[in-house]
């Protein structure tokens, strides 16, 4: 029997016009049995896919066979003698957790250790790519097996129930450059910042994720090792002081249509950020472009617009008002993330982060759009381009043109002053 797909399924094979049948478990379209079944080699057998453990999908293709039924299976339905074998192929901690709960006597610490050491780096790579690493050797050496299993379980729980980690990708790329172009290293004690699993789950996703990623985070600045976070305060590059962000439990009047309970509006100093993630992104970009760093994110182009009737001025307005999702006004494209902050007096700054998907592997750029006061009482618009790419910045230019449009892109790139 041959099949294509992935995952474990329970199947029943029957031959028309003959009584009986056979049930067994298949993995990735392949099954095994102790003795050749009666239908083996038959030209007209049928395969009934009676169950499968979610969320794996499997498409079975058979010569002269058809798939009749497919439904979900709970971990309790997995045969006891196959529980450990199936656990070796799971792709998430929740699947493993369900198997352990259903078959607790099968999973001793000695059995779990190799399963967990395989699953952890797989999940880290799946979620974060190469931006995060796990010191697996440090976690698994020098400790009792039960203690190591507990550490690995904590990390897997953190990753599984941490929420939508995709929102952290631009922050991880910024941290990569801020910390000297090295991946972030996860330690086994990240969950301890919350005190308990209940406290961990009780935090909003964005705050929870940032506390995990920023725990113990330091970088070099002015010949010193600087800690970015002090408790829940974050270090401001302008005044070199720790600032206290405050999440808002309801929609902000400055961002009435974008409330996300998982990533809430946040106030810090006199600014209101669209989300907590926006606050973090602005702080990280500030450190990269203005802090006592080695200017990894370099300013390469900028433009002030003071004339409301100019095409550049109007285009900046469009980009400031455009939705975070792709639409007719702004085609942000893959690898592009939008962050916003506003303050009283119609001040609005938008940070467009272009990740490695938009620029090149290991590189990134940012477009800073702003509505602010210029000299005197002029209501000005500003565009600034930053990049980690070396001159002549060809890939950055292509990405910038894609976001700003050809007209504004050319104006900014050649720094044509519009009054």
Short mmCIF file of C-alpha atoms in Angstrom, two decimals, residues 15-300:
data_model
loop_
_atom_site.label_atom_id
_atom_site.label_comp_id
_atom_site.label_asym_id
_atom_site.label_seq_id
_atom_site.Cartn_x
_atom_site.Cartn_y
_atom_site.Cartn_z
CA UNK A 15 -12.88 -6.05 0.14
CA UNK A 16 -16.34 -5.79 -1.50
CA UNK A 17 -18.55 -8.88 -1.25
CA UNK A 18 -16.36 -10.34 1.50
CA UNK A 19 -17.09 -10.25 5.20
CA UNK A 20 -14.80 -8.79 7.81
CA UNK A 21 -12.06 -6.27 7.37
CA UNK A 22 -8.96 -4.97 9.05
CA UNK A 23 -8.24 -1.87 11.14
CA UNK A 24 -4.74 -0.52 11.68
CA UNK A 25 -2.81 2.73 12.05
CA UNK A 26 -1.03 4.44 9.17
CA UNK A 27 1.60 7.18 9.26
CA UNK A 28 2.35 9.36 6.25
CA UNK A 29 0.31 7.02 4.07
CA UNK A 30 2.13 3.85 5.13
CA UNK A 31 0.88 0.99 7.27
CA UNK A 32 2.32 -2.25 8.58
CA UNK A 33 1.01 -5.59 9.87
CA UNK A 34 2.41 -8.78 11.32
CA UNK A 35 0.98 -11.13 8.65
CA UNK A 36 -0.15 -10.37 5.09
CA UNK A 37 -3.89 -9.54 5.27
CA UNK A 38 -6.44 -11.33 3.13
CA UNK A 39 -6.96 -8.27 0.94
CA UNK A 40 -3.24 -7.77 0.22
CA UNK A 41 -2.78 -7.86 -3.55
CA UNK A 42 -6.54 -7.77 -4.18
CA UNK A 43 -7.46 -5.63 -7.19
CA UNK A 44 -10.63 -4.11 -5.78
CA UNK A 45 -10.23 -3.25 -2.09
CA UNK A 46 -11.52 -0.09 -0.36
CA UNK A 47 -9.86 2.01 2.33
CA UNK A 48 -11.97 3.80 4.94
CA UNK A 49 -10.05 6.56 6.76
CA UNK A 50 -11.99 6.27 10.00
CA UNK A 51 -10.12 8.79 12.11
CA UNK A 52 -7.07 10.99 12.43
CA UNK A 53 -5.49 13.06 15.22
CA UNK A 54 -5.81 16.79 14.45
CA UNK A 55 -4.38 18.94 13.01
CA UNK A 56 -2.39 16.69 10.67
CA UNK A 57 -3.87 16.09 7.23
CA UNK A 58 -3.44 13.01 5.11
CA UNK A 59 -4.42 12.19 1.56
CA UNK A 60 -4.17 8.49 0.81
CA UNK A 61 -3.90 7.37 -2.81
CA UNK A 62 -4.43 3.71 -3.65
CA UNK A 63 -4.58 1.68 -6.81
CA UNK A 64 -8.20 0.58 -7.27
CA UNK A 65 -9.09 2.04 -3.85
CA UNK A 66 -11.18 4.94 -2.58
CA UNK A 67 -11.35 7.03 0.59
CA UNK A 68 -14.83 6.98 2.09
CA UNK A 69 -14.78 8.56 5.56
CA UNK A 70 -12.63 11.03 7.49
CA UNK A 71 -13.21 12.36 11.01
CA UNK A 72 -11.17 13.59 13.99
CA UNK A 73 -9.75 11.31 16.64
CA UNK A 74 -8.92 12.19 20.22
CA UNK A 75 -5.63 11.23 21.82
CA UNK A 76 -7.52 8.70 23.92
CA UNK A 77 -8.38 6.77 20.75
CA UNK A 78 -4.72 6.22 19.93
CA UNK A 79 -3.81 2.61 20.79
CA UNK A 80 -1.81 2.37 24.01
CA UNK A 81 1.07 0.51 22.38
CA UNK A 82 1.38 3.20 19.67
CA UNK A 83 1.26 6.28 21.93
CA UNK A 84 5.03 6.66 22.25
CA UNK A 85 5.63 6.01 18.56
CA UNK A 86 3.08 8.63 17.57
CA UNK A 87 4.52 11.09 20.11
CA UNK A 88 7.83 10.92 18.26
CA UNK A 89 6.16 12.46 15.20
CA UNK A 90 3.94 15.18 16.70
CA UNK A 91 4.51 18.73 15.46
CA UNK A 92 3.21 20.69 18.48
CA UNK A 93 3.35 20.60 22.26
CA UNK A 94 -0.44 20.53 22.52
CA UNK A 95 -0.55 17.26 20.57
CA UNK A 96 2.12 15.77 22.82
CA UNK A 97 0.33 17.09 25.91
CA UNK A 98 -2.89 15.39 24.82
CA UNK A 99 -1.11 12.08 24.32
CA UNK A 100 0.53 12.32 27.75
CA UNK A 101 -2.80 13.09 29.42
CA UNK A 102 -4.45 10.17 27.64
CA UNK A 103 -1.64 7.67 28.31
CA UNK A 104 0.21 8.91 31.42
CA UNK A 105 1.79 5.58 32.30
CA UNK A 106 3.56 5.40 28.94
CA UNK A 107 5.50 8.65 29.27
CA UNK A 108 8.20 8.45 31.90
CA UNK A 109 10.89 11.14 32.13
CA UNK A 110 13.33 8.86 30.31
CA UNK A 111 10.85 8.37 27.46
CA UNK A 112 9.96 12.07 27.26
CA UNK A 113 13.49 13.46 27.16
CA UNK A 114 14.37 12.47 23.56
CA UNK A 115 10.87 13.40 22.39
CA UNK A 116 11.13 16.88 23.93
CA UNK A 117 14.67 17.49 22.67
CA UNK A 118 13.45 16.75 19.15
CA UNK A 119 10.27 18.81 19.42
CA UNK A 120 11.75 21.98 20.95
CA UNK A 121 14.19 22.97 18.16
CA UNK A 122 11.58 21.98 15.58
CA UNK A 123 9.01 24.35 17.12
CA UNK A 124 11.55 27.16 17.55
CA UNK A 125 12.59 26.90 13.89
CA UNK A 126 8.96 26.70 12.74
CA UNK A 127 7.90 29.77 14.73
CA UNK A 128 10.98 32.01 14.52
CA UNK A 129 13.15 30.70 11.71
CA UNK A 130 16.80 31.51 12.36
CA UNK A 131 16.09 34.60 14.49
CA UNK A 132 15.90 32.64 17.75
CA UNK A 133 18.08 29.86 19.09
CA UNK A 134 17.73 27.47 22.02
CA UNK A 135 20.84 26.36 23.96
CA UNK A 136 19.74 22.74 23.89
CA UNK A 137 23.11 21.44 25.06
CA UNK A 138 22.99 23.66 28.16
CA UNK A 139 19.42 22.62 28.89
CA UNK A 140 20.03 18.89 28.67
CA UNK A 141 23.44 18.54 30.31
CA UNK A 142 24.36 18.33 33.96
CA UNK A 143 20.91 17.89 35.44
CA UNK A 144 18.61 15.11 36.53
CA UNK A 145 16.40 13.77 33.76
CA UNK A 146 13.21 14.87 35.50
CA UNK A 147 14.55 18.42 35.98
CA UNK A 148 15.60 18.67 32.32
CA UNK A 149 12.18 17.41 31.21
CA UNK A 150 10.55 20.10 33.37
CA UNK A 151 12.71 22.82 31.79
CA UNK A 152 11.98 21.66 28.25
CA UNK A 153 8.28 21.35 29.05
CA UNK A 154 8.21 24.94 30.35
CA UNK A 155 9.76 26.25 27.15
CA UNK A 156 7.42 24.24 24.94
CA UNK A 157 4.42 25.43 26.94
CA UNK A 158 5.63 29.01 26.52
CA UNK A 159 5.94 28.64 22.76
CA UNK A 160 2.67 26.75 22.31
CA UNK A 161 0.50 29.10 24.35
CA UNK A 162 2.38 32.34 23.76
CA UNK A 163 -0.09 33.44 21.08
CA UNK A 164 0.48 34.68 17.55
CA UNK A 165 4.26 34.87 17.38
CA UNK A 166 4.15 36.25 13.84
CA UNK A 167 3.67 39.75 15.28
CA UNK A 168 7.15 39.48 16.83
CA UNK A 169 9.04 38.85 13.61
CA UNK A 170 9.87 42.53 12.85
CA UNK A 171 10.96 43.03 16.47
CA UNK A 172 13.23 39.99 16.28
CA UNK A 173 14.80 41.32 13.10
CA UNK A 174 15.38 44.68 14.82
CA UNK A 175 16.89 42.90 17.84
CA UNK A 176 19.14 40.90 15.52
CA UNK A 177 20.79 44.13 14.36
CA UNK A 178 20.66 45.85 17.75
CA UNK A 179 22.49 42.95 19.42
CA UNK A 180 25.32 42.69 16.91
CA UNK A 181 23.70 40.53 14.25
CA UNK A 182 23.29 37.45 16.43
CA UNK A 183 20.06 35.51 17.01
CA UNK A 184 18.16 35.88 20.25
CA UNK A 185 18.83 33.03 22.67
CA UNK A 186 15.90 31.57 24.62
CA UNK A 187 16.63 30.31 28.11
CA UNK A 188 14.72 27.75 30.14
CA UNK A 189 13.63 30.24 32.82
CA UNK A 190 11.53 32.54 30.62
CA UNK A 191 8.27 31.31 32.12
CA UNK A 192 9.48 32.30 35.59
CA UNK A 193 8.95 36.00 34.79
CA UNK A 194 5.23 35.35 35.22
CA UNK A 195 5.42 33.29 38.39
CA UNK A 196 2.91 30.68 37.22
CA UNK A 197 1.21 29.33 34.12
CA UNK A 198 -2.01 31.07 35.19
CA UNK A 199 -0.27 34.44 35.34
CA UNK A 200 1.39 33.71 31.99
CA UNK A 201 -1.89 32.99 30.20
CA UNK A 202 -3.55 35.94 31.96
CA UNK A 203 -1.33 38.54 30.27
CA UNK A 204 -2.26 39.99 26.89
CA UNK A 205 -0.42 38.27 24.05
CA UNK A 206 1.80 41.15 22.96
CA UNK A 207 2.97 41.96 26.50
CA UNK A 208 3.49 38.29 27.25
CA UNK A 209 5.57 37.75 24.12
CA UNK A 210 7.76 40.79 24.65
CA UNK A 211 8.47 39.87 28.28
CA UNK A 212 9.62 36.46 27.09
CA UNK A 213 11.81 37.76 24.26
CA UNK A 214 13.29 40.70 26.19
CA UNK A 215 14.10 38.86 29.42
CA UNK A 216 17.75 39.43 30.20
CA UNK A 217 18.24 41.25 26.88
CA UNK A 218 21.35 43.43 26.77
CA UNK A 219 23.36 45.19 24.07
CA UNK A 220 26.53 47.25 23.85
CA UNK A 221 26.21 51.03 23.94
CA UNK A 222 28.91 53.61 24.66
CA UNK A 223 31.29 50.91 25.80
CA UNK A 224 28.77 49.57 28.31
CA UNK A 225 26.45 46.60 28.45
CA UNK A 226 22.93 48.04 28.51
CA UNK A 227 19.82 46.26 29.73
CA UNK A 228 16.84 47.21 27.56
CA UNK A 229 14.14 46.38 30.11
CA UNK A 230 13.92 47.08 33.84
CA UNK A 231 10.88 45.16 35.01
CA UNK A 232 8.08 46.45 32.79
CA UNK A 233 9.91 49.70 31.98
CA UNK A 234 11.75 50.14 28.69
CA UNK A 235 14.92 52.17 28.12
CA UNK A 236 14.37 55.35 26.09
CA UNK A 237 17.23 56.23 23.74
CA UNK A 238 16.40 59.95 23.74
CA UNK A 239 16.77 60.60 27.46
CA UNK A 240 18.54 57.37 28.42
CA UNK A 241 15.89 56.71 31.06
CA UNK A 242 13.52 53.84 31.71
CA UNK A 243 9.94 54.72 30.74
CA UNK A 244 6.75 53.05 31.93
CA UNK A 245 4.30 52.05 29.15
CA UNK A 246 0.64 51.72 30.07
CA UNK A 247 -1.74 49.51 28.09
CA UNK A 248 -5.29 50.79 27.56
CA UNK A 249 -8.18 48.41 28.18
CA UNK A 250 -10.51 50.07 25.65
CA UNK A 251 -10.16 51.69 22.21
CA UNK A 252 -8.19 54.93 22.21
CA UNK A 253 -9.89 58.05 20.75
CA UNK A 254 -6.76 58.47 18.62
CA UNK A 255 -7.14 54.93 17.22
CA UNK A 256 -10.87 54.21 17.52
CA UNK A 257 -11.07 51.51 14.84
CA UNK A 258 -8.02 49.35 15.51
CA UNK A 259 -8.55 47.95 19.02
CA UNK A 260 -7.06 44.49 19.50
CA UNK A 261 -7.39 42.94 22.98
CA UNK A 262 -4.31 40.81 22.28
CA UNK A 263 -2.22 43.89 21.38
CA UNK A 264 -3.77 46.90 23.07
CA UNK A 265 -3.21 50.63 22.57
CA UNK A 266 -0.36 51.81 24.77
CA UNK A 267 0.53 55.19 26.25
CA UNK A 268 4.05 56.30 27.09
CA UNK A 269 5.18 59.83 27.79
CA UNK A 270 2.87 62.04 25.70
CA UNK A 271 2.36 59.52 22.88
CA UNK A 272 -0.39 56.99 22.29
CA UNK A 273 0.69 53.97 20.29
CA UNK A 274 -1.72 52.00 18.15
CA UNK A 275 -0.57 48.79 19.87
CA UNK A 276 1.93 47.62 22.46
CA UNK A 277 3.90 46.12 19.56
CA UNK A 278 4.06 49.58 17.97
CA UNK A 279 5.59 51.05 21.12
CA UNK A 280 8.29 48.37 21.18
CA UNK A 281 9.06 48.81 17.47
CA UNK A 282 9.46 52.60 17.75
CA UNK A 283 11.81 52.21 20.74
CA UNK A 284 13.94 49.60 18.96
CA UNK A 285 14.21 51.67 15.78
CA UNK A 286 15.12 54.72 17.90
CA UNK A 287 17.99 52.77 19.43
CA UNK A 288 19.19 51.57 16.06
CA UNK A 289 19.08 54.96 14.35
CA UNK A 290 19.75 57.38 17.16
CA UNK A 291 21.06 55.53 20.20
CA UNK A 292 24.63 55.04 21.26
CA UNK A 293 24.89 52.20 18.78
CA UNK A 294 27.10 51.88 15.73
CA UNK A 295 24.34 53.17 13.46
CA UNK A 296 23.38 49.81 11.99
CA UNK A 297 20.16 51.33 10.68
CA UNK A 298 21.50 54.27 8.69
CA UNK A 299 19.51 57.22 7.42
CA UNK A 300 20.07 57.37 3.66
#
